[in-house]
Amino acid sequence: MLLGLIIILSGILIVVFEPLLRVIVAFLLIVTGFILMSMSYYYKKMSKRADNPYVDFFIRF
């Protein structure tokens, strides 16, 4: 529910302040990049402990 409220408020603010859209998109890209880097690091660390062909396949790309 809180996430929905934040998204609605963000939409209203984008309508009122158009430059805010750039900030929101930049923030989402930064957070997405950080999450992907964290996942990659975690799976690379896990692949050293257990041999898993799926992890090896996705870590290569």
PDB file of N, CA, C and O in Angstrom:
ATOM      1  N   MET A   1       0.812  -1.188   0.000  1.00  0.00           N
ATOM      2  CA  MET A   1       0.000   0.000   0.000  1.00  0.00           C
ATOM      3  C   MET A   1       0.857   1.254   0.000  1.00  0.00           C
ATOM      4  O   MET A   1       0.559   2.215  -0.698  1.00  0.00           O
ATOM      5  N   LEU A   2       1.936   1.215   0.766  1.00  0.00           N
ATOM      6  CA  LEU A   2       2.832   2.367   0.825  1.00  0.00           C
ATOM      7  C   LEU A   2       3.501   2.604  -0.530  1.00  0.00           C
ATOM      8  O   LEU A   2       3.620   3.751  -0.977  1.00  0.00           O
ATOM      9  N   LEU A   3       3.883   1.525  -1.177  1.00  0.00           N
ATOM     10  CA  LEU A   3       4.501   1.662  -2.492  1.00  0.00           C
ATOM     11  C   LEU A   3       3.535   2.270  -3.498  1.00  0.00           C
ATOM     12  O   LEU A   3       3.917   3.133  -4.300  1.00  0.00           O
ATOM     13  N   GLY A   4       2.288   1.856  -3.464  1.00  0.00           N
ATOM     14  CA  GLY A   4       1.276   2.424  -4.356  1.00  0.00           C
ATOM     15  C   GLY A   4       1.091   3.912  -4.104  1.00  0.00           C
ATOM     16  O   GLY A   4       0.970   4.707  -5.044  1.00  0.00           O
ATOM     17  N   LEU A   5       1.077   4.288  -2.847  1.00  0.00           N
ATOM     18  CA  LEU A   5       0.938   5.710  -2.496  1.00  0.00           C
ATOM     19  C   LEU A   5       2.132   6.517  -2.989  1.00  0.00           C
ATOM     20  O   LEU A   5       1.970   7.615  -3.525  1.00  0.00           O
ATOM     21  N   ILE A   6       3.314   5.958  -2.854  1.00  0.00           N
ATOM     22  CA  ILE A   6       4.520   6.643  -3.342  1.00  0.00           C
ATOM     23  C   ILE A   6       4.468   6.806  -4.855  1.00  0.00           C
ATOM     24  O   ILE A   6       4.816   7.860  -5.393  1.00  0.00           O
ATOM     25  N   ILE A   7       4.018   5.779  -5.564  1.00  0.00           N
ATOM     26  CA  ILE A   7       3.932   5.861  -7.020  1.00  0.00           C
ATOM     27  C   ILE A   7       2.892   6.901  -7.450  1.00  0.00           C
ATOM     28  O   ILE A   7       3.130   7.682  -8.384  1.00  0.00           O
ATOM     29  N   ILE A   8       1.760   6.946  -6.764  1.00  0.00           N
ATOM     30  CA  ILE A   8       0.738   7.943  -7.093  1.00  0.00           C
ATOM     31  C   ILE A   8       1.254   9.352  -6.836  1.00  0.00           C
ATOM     32  O   ILE A   8       1.096  10.254  -7.670  1.00  0.00           O
ATOM     33  N   LEU A   9       1.901   9.560  -5.692  1.00  0.00           N
ATOM     34  CA  LEU A   9       2.470  10.879  -5.389  1.00  0.00           C
ATOM     35  C   LEU A   9       3.554  11.266  -6.396  1.00  0.00           C
ATOM     36  O   LEU A   9       3.652  12.428  -6.795  1.00  0.00           O
ATOM     37  N   SER A  10       4.349  10.300  -6.814  1.00  0.00           N
ATOM     38  CA  SER A  10       5.373  10.572  -7.827  1.00  0.00           C
ATOM     39  C   SER A  10       4.727  10.986  -9.138  1.00  0.00           C
ATOM     40  O   SER A  10       5.204  11.909  -9.808  1.00  0.00           O
ATOM     41  N   GLY A  11       3.653  10.336  -9.514  1.00  0.00           N
ATOM     42  CA  GLY A  11       2.944  10.696 -10.737  1.00  0.00           C
ATOM     43  C   GLY A  11       2.387  12.104 -10.681  1.00  0.00           C
ATOM     44  O   GLY A  11       2.475  12.864 -11.647  1.00  0.00           O
ATOM     45  N   ILE A  12       1.821  12.475  -9.539  1.00  0.00           N
ATOM     46  CA  ILE A  12       1.296  13.832  -9.384  1.00  0.00           C
ATOM     47  C   ILE A  12       2.424  14.864  -9.441  1.00  0.00           C
ATOM     48  O   ILE A  12       2.298  15.908 -10.091  1.00  0.00           O
ATOM     49  N   LEU A  13       3.531  14.560  -8.789  1.00  0.00           N
ATOM     50  CA  LEU A  13       4.658  15.492  -8.805  1.00  0.00           C
ATOM     51  C   LEU A  13       5.260  15.631 -10.201  1.00  0.00           C
ATOM     52  O   LEU A  13       5.727  16.703 -10.582  1.00  0.00           O
ATOM     53  N   ILE A  14       5.249  14.547 -10.980  1.00  0.00           N
ATOM     54  CA  ILE A  14       5.763  14.623 -12.348  1.00  0.00           C
ATOM     55  C   ILE A  14       4.893  15.545 -13.188  1.00  0.00           C
ATOM     56  O   ILE A  14       5.395  16.314 -14.008  1.00  0.00           O
ATOM     57  N   VAL A  15       3.584  15.491 -12.985  1.00  0.00           N
ATOM     58  CA  VAL A  15       2.685  16.373 -13.727  1.00  0.00           C
ATOM     59  C   VAL A  15       2.953  17.833 -13.358  1.00  0.00           C
ATOM     60  O   VAL A  15       2.980  18.711 -14.223  1.00  0.00           O
ATOM     61  N   VAL A  16       3.170  18.096 -12.075  1.00  0.00           N
ATOM     62  CA  VAL A  16       3.375  19.466 -11.609  1.00  0.00           C
ATOM     63  C   VAL A  16       4.787  19.962 -11.936  1.00  0.00           C
ATOM     64  O   VAL A  16       4.970  21.070 -12.439  1.00  0.00           O
ATOM     65  N   PHE A  17       5.784  19.144 -11.654  1.00  0.00           N
ATOM     66  CA  PHE A  17       7.187  19.511 -11.876  1.00  0.00           C
ATOM     67  C   PHE A  17       7.793  18.538 -12.882  1.00  0.00           C
ATOM     68  O   PHE A  17       8.256  17.465 -12.507  1.00  0.00           O
ATOM     69  N   GLU A  18       7.831  18.906 -14.150  1.00  0.00           N
ATOM     70  CA  GLU A  18       8.327  17.992 -15.181  1.00  0.00           C
ATOM     71  C   GLU A  18       9.799  17.611 -15.028  1.00  0.00           C
ATOM     72  O   GLU A  18      10.162  16.482 -15.330  1.00  0.00           O
ATOM     73  N   PRO A  19      10.690  18.503 -14.567  1.00  0.00           N
ATOM     74  CA  PRO A  19      12.084  18.071 -14.391  1.00  0.00           C
ATOM     75  C   PRO A  19      12.254  16.955 -13.359  1.00  0.00           C
ATOM     76  O   PRO A  19      13.270  16.264 -13.345  1.00  0.00           O
ATOM     77  N   LEU A  20      11.236  16.766 -12.516  1.00  0.00           N
ATOM     78  CA  LEU A  20      11.312  15.698 -11.526  1.00  0.00           C
ATOM     79  C   LEU A  20      11.348  14.326 -12.190  1.00  0.00           C
ATOM     80  O   LEU A  20      11.907  13.376 -11.629  1.00  0.00           O
ATOM     81  N   LEU A  21      10.783  14.220 -13.385  1.00  0.00           N
ATOM     82  CA  LEU A  21      10.797  12.950 -14.113  1.00  0.00           C
ATOM     83  C   LEU A  21      12.225  12.470 -14.346  1.00  0.00           C
ATOM     84  O   LEU A  21      12.527  11.293 -14.184  1.00  0.00           O
ATOM     85  N   ARG A  22      13.114  13.384 -14.698  1.00  0.00           N
ATOM     86  CA  ARG A  22      14.518  13.002 -14.919  1.00  0.00           C
ATOM     87  C   ARG A  22      15.150  12.458 -13.653  1.00  0.00           C
ATOM     88  O   ARG A  22      15.906  11.491 -13.687  1.00  0.00           O
ATOM     89  N   VAL A  23      14.825  13.074 -12.527  1.00  0.00           N
ATOM     90  CA  VAL A  23      15.392  12.626 -11.253  1.00  0.00           C
ATOM     91  C   VAL A  23      14.878  11.237 -10.898  1.00  0.00           C
ATOM     92  O   VAL A  23      15.647  10.367 -10.473  1.00  0.00           O
ATOM     93  N   ILE A  24      13.587  11.019 -11.090  1.00  0.00           N
ATOM     94  CA  ILE A  24      12.997   9.719 -10.757  1.00  0.00           C
ATOM     95  C   ILE A  24      13.567   8.622 -11.662  1.00  0.00           C
ATOM     96  O   ILE A  24      13.938   7.540 -11.191  1.00  0.00           O
ATOM     97  N   VAL A  25      13.673   8.892 -12.954  1.00  0.00           N
ATOM     98  CA  VAL A  25      14.214   7.892 -13.880  1.00  0.00           C
ATOM     99  C   VAL A  25      15.679   7.608 -13.556  1.00  0.00           C
ATOM    100  O   VAL A  25      16.112   6.453 -13.541  1.00  0.00           O
ATOM    101  N   ALA A  26      16.450   8.648 -13.274  1.00  0.00           N
ATOM    102  CA  ALA A  26      17.856   8.450 -12.926  1.00  0.00           C
ATOM    103  C   ALA A  26      17.977   7.622 -11.646  1.00  0.00           C
ATOM    104  O   ALA A  26      18.809   6.712 -11.563  1.00  0.00           O
ATOM    105  N   PHE A  27      17.137   7.909 -10.666  1.00  0.00           N
ATOM    106  CA  PHE A  27      17.162   7.147  -9.421  1.00  0.00           C
ATOM    107  C   PHE A  27      16.829   5.680  -9.664  1.00  0.00           C
ATOM    108  O   PHE A  27      17.499   4.786  -9.126  1.00  0.00           O
ATOM    109  N   LEU A  28      15.810   5.420 -10.484  1.00  0.00           N
ATOM    110  CA  LEU A  28      15.441   4.036 -10.781  1.00  0.00           C
ATOM    111  C   LEU A  28      16.561   3.299 -11.509  1.00  0.00           C
ATOM    112  O   LEU A  28      16.827   2.122 -11.241  1.00  0.00           O
ATOM    113  N   LEU A  29      17.232   3.978 -12.434  1.00  0.00           N
ATOM    114  CA  LEU A  29      18.347   3.340 -13.142  1.00  0.00           C
ATOM    115  C   LEU A  29      19.508   3.036 -12.203  1.00  0.00           C
ATOM    116  O   LEU A  29      20.136   1.977 -12.292  1.00  0.00           O
ATOM    117  N   ILE A  30      19.807   3.962 -11.304  1.00  0.00           N
ATOM    118  CA  ILE A  30      20.891   3.745 -10.349  1.00  0.00           C
ATOM    119  C   ILE A  30      20.566   2.582  -9.416  1.00  0.00           C
ATOM    120  O   ILE A  30      21.408   1.707  -9.171  1.00  0.00           O
ATOM    121  N   VAL A  31      19.340   2.543  -8.903  1.00  0.00           N
ATOM    122  CA  VAL A  31      18.937   1.460  -7.996  1.00  0.00           C
ATOM    123  C   VAL A  31      18.951   0.117  -8.726  1.00  0.00           C
ATOM    124  O   VAL A  31      19.431  -0.879  -8.192  1.00  0.00           O
ATOM    125  N   THR A  32      18.450   0.093  -9.957  1.00  0.00           N
ATOM    126  CA  THR A  32      18.457  -1.150 -10.740  1.00  0.00           C
ATOM    127  C   THR A  32      19.885  -1.629 -10.984  1.00  0.00           C
ATOM    128  O   THR A  32      20.175  -2.825 -10.852  1.00  0.00           O
ATOM    129  N   GLY A  33      20.763  -0.721 -11.331  1.00  0.00           N
ATOM    130  CA  GLY A  33      22.171  -1.091 -11.539  1.00  0.00           C
ATOM    131  C   GLY A  33      22.807  -1.626 -10.278  1.00  0.00           C
ATOM    132  O   GLY A  33      23.545  -2.620 -10.307  1.00  0.00           O
ATOM    133  N   PHE A  34      22.516  -0.989  -9.142  1.00  0.00           N
ATOM    134  CA  PHE A  34      23.068  -1.460  -7.873  1.00  0.00           C
ATOM    135  C   PHE A  34      22.551  -2.851  -7.528  1.00  0.00           C
ATOM    136  O   PHE A  34      23.311  -3.713  -7.084  1.00  0.00           O
ATOM    137  N   ILE A  35      21.269  -3.084  -7.755  1.00  0.00           N
ATOM    138  CA  ILE A  35      20.691  -4.403  -7.467  1.00  0.00           C
ATOM    139  C   ILE A  35      21.313  -5.471  -8.362  1.00  0.00           C
ATOM    140  O   ILE A  35      21.660  -6.562  -7.895  1.00  0.00           O
ATOM    141  N   LEU A  36      21.486  -5.163  -9.641  1.00  0.00           N
ATOM    142  CA  LEU A  36      22.098  -6.143 -10.553  1.00  0.00           C
ATOM    143  C   LEU A  36      23.544  -6.429 -10.174  1.00  0.00           C
ATOM    144  O   LEU A  36      23.992  -7.579 -10.244  1.00  0.00           O
ATOM    145  N   MET A  37      24.285  -5.407  -9.771  1.00  0.00           N
ATOM    146  CA  MET A  37      25.666  -5.622  -9.337  1.00  0.00           C
ATOM    147  C   MET A  37      25.713  -6.477  -8.075  1.00  0.00           C
ATOM    148  O   MET A  37      26.563  -7.365  -7.948  1.00  0.00           O
ATOM    149  N   SER A  38      24.810  -6.217  -7.142  1.00  0.00           N
ATOM    150  CA  SER A  38      24.771  -6.999  -5.899  1.00  0.00           C
ATOM    151  C   SER A  38      24.430  -8.453  -6.184  1.00  0.00           C
ATOM    152  O   SER A  38      25.038  -9.363  -5.604  1.00  0.00           O
ATOM    153  N   MET A  39      23.455  -8.675  -7.056  1.00  0.00           N
ATOM    154  CA  MET A  39      23.077 -10.046  -7.398  1.00  0.00           C
ATOM    155  C   MET A  39      24.223 -10.769  -8.089  1.00  0.00           C
ATOM    156  O   MET A  39      24.490 -11.933  -7.809  1.00  0.00           O
ATOM    157  N   SER A  40      24.896 -10.077  -8.983  1.00  0.00           N
ATOM    158  CA  SER A  40      26.019 -10.690  -9.690  1.00  0.00           C
ATOM    159  C   SER A  40      27.124 -11.075  -8.715  1.00  0.00           C
ATOM    160  O   SER A  40      27.689 -12.168  -8.800  1.00  0.00           O
ATOM    161  N   TYR A  41      27.433 -10.184  -7.792  1.00  0.00           N
ATOM    162  CA  TYR A  41      28.470 -10.473  -6.797  1.00  0.00           C
ATOM    163  C   TYR A  41      28.064 -11.663  -5.929  1.00  0.00           C
ATOM    164  O   TYR A  41      28.860 -12.557  -5.674  1.00  0.00           O
ATOM    165  N   TYR A  42      26.803 -11.675  -5.506  1.00  0.00           N
ATOM    166  CA  TYR A  42      26.319 -12.764  -4.660  1.00  0.00           C
ATOM    167  C   TYR A  42      26.390 -14.102  -5.392  1.00  0.00           C
ATOM    168  O   TYR A  42      26.868 -15.090  -4.848  1.00  0.00           O
ATOM    169  N   TYR A  43      25.928 -14.144  -6.645  1.00  0.00           N
ATOM    170  CA  TYR A  43      25.936 -15.407  -7.394  1.00  0.00           C
ATOM    171  C   TYR A  43      27.343 -15.844  -7.750  1.00  0.00           C
ATOM    172  O   TYR A  43      27.639 -17.033  -7.786  1.00  0.00           O
ATOM    173  N   LYS A  44      28.227 -14.882  -7.994  1.00  0.00           N
ATOM    174  CA  LYS A  44      29.615 -15.246  -8.273  1.00  0.00           C
ATOM    175  C   LYS A  44      30.250 -15.859  -7.027  1.00  0.00           C
ATOM    176  O   LYS A  44      30.998 -16.829  -7.100  1.00  0.00           O
ATOM    177  N   LYS A  45      29.931 -15.304  -5.865  1.00  0.00           N
ATOM    178  CA  LYS A  45      30.439 -15.837  -4.603  1.00  0.00           C
ATOM    179  C   LYS A  45      29.866 -17.228  -4.337  1.00  0.00           C
ATOM    180  O   LYS A  45      30.585 -18.121  -3.887  1.00  0.00           O
ATOM    181  N   MET A  46      28.588 -17.410  -4.638  1.00  0.00           N
ATOM    182  CA  MET A  46      27.955 -18.709  -4.427  1.00  0.00           C
ATOM    183  C   MET A  46      28.460 -19.758  -5.409  1.00  0.00           C
ATOM    184  O   MET A  46      28.497 -20.936  -5.089  1.00  0.00           O
ATOM    185  N   SER A  47      28.833 -19.346  -6.600  1.00  0.00           N
ATOM    186  CA  SER A  47      29.274 -20.323  -7.594  1.00  0.00           C
ATOM    187  C   SER A  47      30.598 -20.958  -7.201  1.00  0.00           C
ATOM    188  O   SER A  47      30.907 -22.059  -7.638  1.00  0.00           O
ATOM    189  N   LYS A  48      31.373 -20.280  -6.379  1.00  0.00           N
ATOM    190  CA  LYS A  48      32.630 -20.868  -5.919  1.00  0.00           C
ATOM    191  C   LYS A  48      32.379 -21.974  -4.899  1.00  0.00           C
ATOM    192  O   LYS A  48      33.173 -22.894  -4.783  1.00  0.00           O
ATOM    193  N   ARG A  49      31.272 -21.887  -4.173  1.00  0.00           N
ATOM    194  CA  ARG A  49      30.951 -22.898  -3.168  1.00  0.00           C
ATOM    195  C   ARG A  49      30.290 -24.128  -3.774  1.00  0.00           C
ATOM    196  O   ARG A  49      30.559 -25.241  -3.378  1.00  0.00           O
ATOM    197  N   ALA A  50      29.401 -23.925  -4.729  1.00  0.00           N
ATOM    198  CA  ALA A  50      28.657 -25.036  -5.316  1.00  0.00           C
ATOM    199  C   ALA A  50      28.736 -24.932  -6.835  1.00  0.00           C
ATOM    200  O   ALA A  50      28.595 -23.850  -7.402  1.00  0.00           O
ATOM    201  N   ASP A  51      28.953 -26.054  -7.471  1.00  0.00           N
ATOM    202  CA  ASP A  51      29.031 -26.076  -8.930  1.00  0.00           C
ATOM    203  C   ASP A  51      27.609 -26.152  -9.489  1.00  0.00           C
ATOM    204  O   ASP A  51      26.923 -27.162  -9.340  1.00  0.00           O
ATOM    205  N   ASN A  52      27.180 -25.075 -10.128  1.00  0.00           N
ATOM    206  CA  ASN A  52      25.831 -25.004 -10.674  1.00  0.00           C
ATOM    207  C   ASN A  52      25.921 -24.491 -12.110  1.00  0.00           C
ATOM    208  O   ASN A  52      26.366 -23.367 -12.345  1.00  0.00           O
ATOM    209  N   PRO A  53      25.520 -25.284 -13.092  1.00  0.00           N
ATOM    210  CA  PRO A  53      25.653 -24.856 -14.488  1.00  0.00           C
ATOM    211  C   PRO A  53      24.798 -23.640 -14.832  1.00  0.00           C
ATOM    212  O   PRO A  53      25.165 -22.839 -15.686  1.00  0.00           O
ATOM    213  N   TYR A  54      23.672 -23.467 -14.164  1.00  0.00           N
ATOM    214  CA  TYR A  54      22.829 -22.294 -14.431  1.00  0.00           C
ATOM    215  C   TYR A  54      23.520 -21.018 -13.993  1.00  0.00           C
ATOM    216  O   TYR A  54      23.498 -20.010 -14.693  1.00  0.00           O
ATOM    217  N   VAL A  55      24.144 -21.050 -12.825  1.00  0.00           N
ATOM    218  CA  VAL A  55      24.862 -19.875 -12.333  1.00  0.00           C
ATOM    219  C   VAL A  55      26.029 -19.568 -13.265  1.00  0.00           C
ATOM    220  O   VAL A  55      26.264 -18.412 -13.623  1.00  0.00           O
ATOM    221  N   ASP A  56      26.752 -20.582 -13.683  1.00  0.00           N
ATOM    222  CA  ASP A  56      27.878 -20.378 -14.598  1.00  0.00           C
ATOM    223  C   ASP A  56      27.413 -19.763 -15.915  1.00  0.00           C
ATOM    224  O   ASP A  56      28.079 -18.888 -16.469  1.00  0.00           O
ATOM    225  N   PHE A  57      26.282 -20.192 -16.412  1.00  0.00           N
ATOM    226  CA  PHE A  57      25.768 -19.673 -17.667  1.00  0.00           C
ATOM    227  C   PHE A  57      25.432 -18.182 -17.557  1.00  0.00           C
ATOM    228  O   PHE A  57      25.800 -17.379 -18.404  1.00  0.00           O
ATOM    229  N   PHE A  58      24.726 -17.797 -16.504  1.00  0.00           N
ATOM    230  CA  PHE A  58      24.298 -16.401 -16.368  1.00  0.00           C
ATOM    231  C   PHE A  58      25.427 -15.464 -15.932  1.00  0.00           C
ATOM    232  O   PHE A  58      25.412 -14.293 -16.270  1.00  0.00           O
ATOM    233  N   ILE A  59      26.390 -15.971 -15.181  1.00  0.00           N
ATOM    234  CA  ILE A  59      27.513 -15.123 -14.758  1.00  0.00           C
ATOM    235  C   ILE A  59      28.377 -14.761 -15.963  1.00  0.00           C
ATOM    236  O   ILE A  59      28.945 -13.684 -16.021  1.00  0.00           O
ATOM    237  N   ARG A  60      28.489 -15.656 -16.926  1.00  0.00           N
ATOM    238  CA  ARG A  60      29.279 -15.363 -18.116  1.00  0.00           C
ATOM    239  C   ARG A  60      28.747 -14.183 -18.890  1.00  0.00           C
ATOM    240  O   ARG A  60      29.491 -13.441 -19.507  1.00  0.00           O
ATOM    241  N   PHE A  61      27.454 -13.996 -18.880  1.00  0.00           N
ATOM    242  CA  PHE A  61      26.849 -12.911 -19.639  1.00  0.00           C
ATOM    243  C   PHE A  61      26.582 -11.799 -18.693  1.00  0.00           C
ATOM    244  O   PHE A  61      26.420 -10.790 -18.686  1.00  0.00           O
TER     245      PHE A  61
END
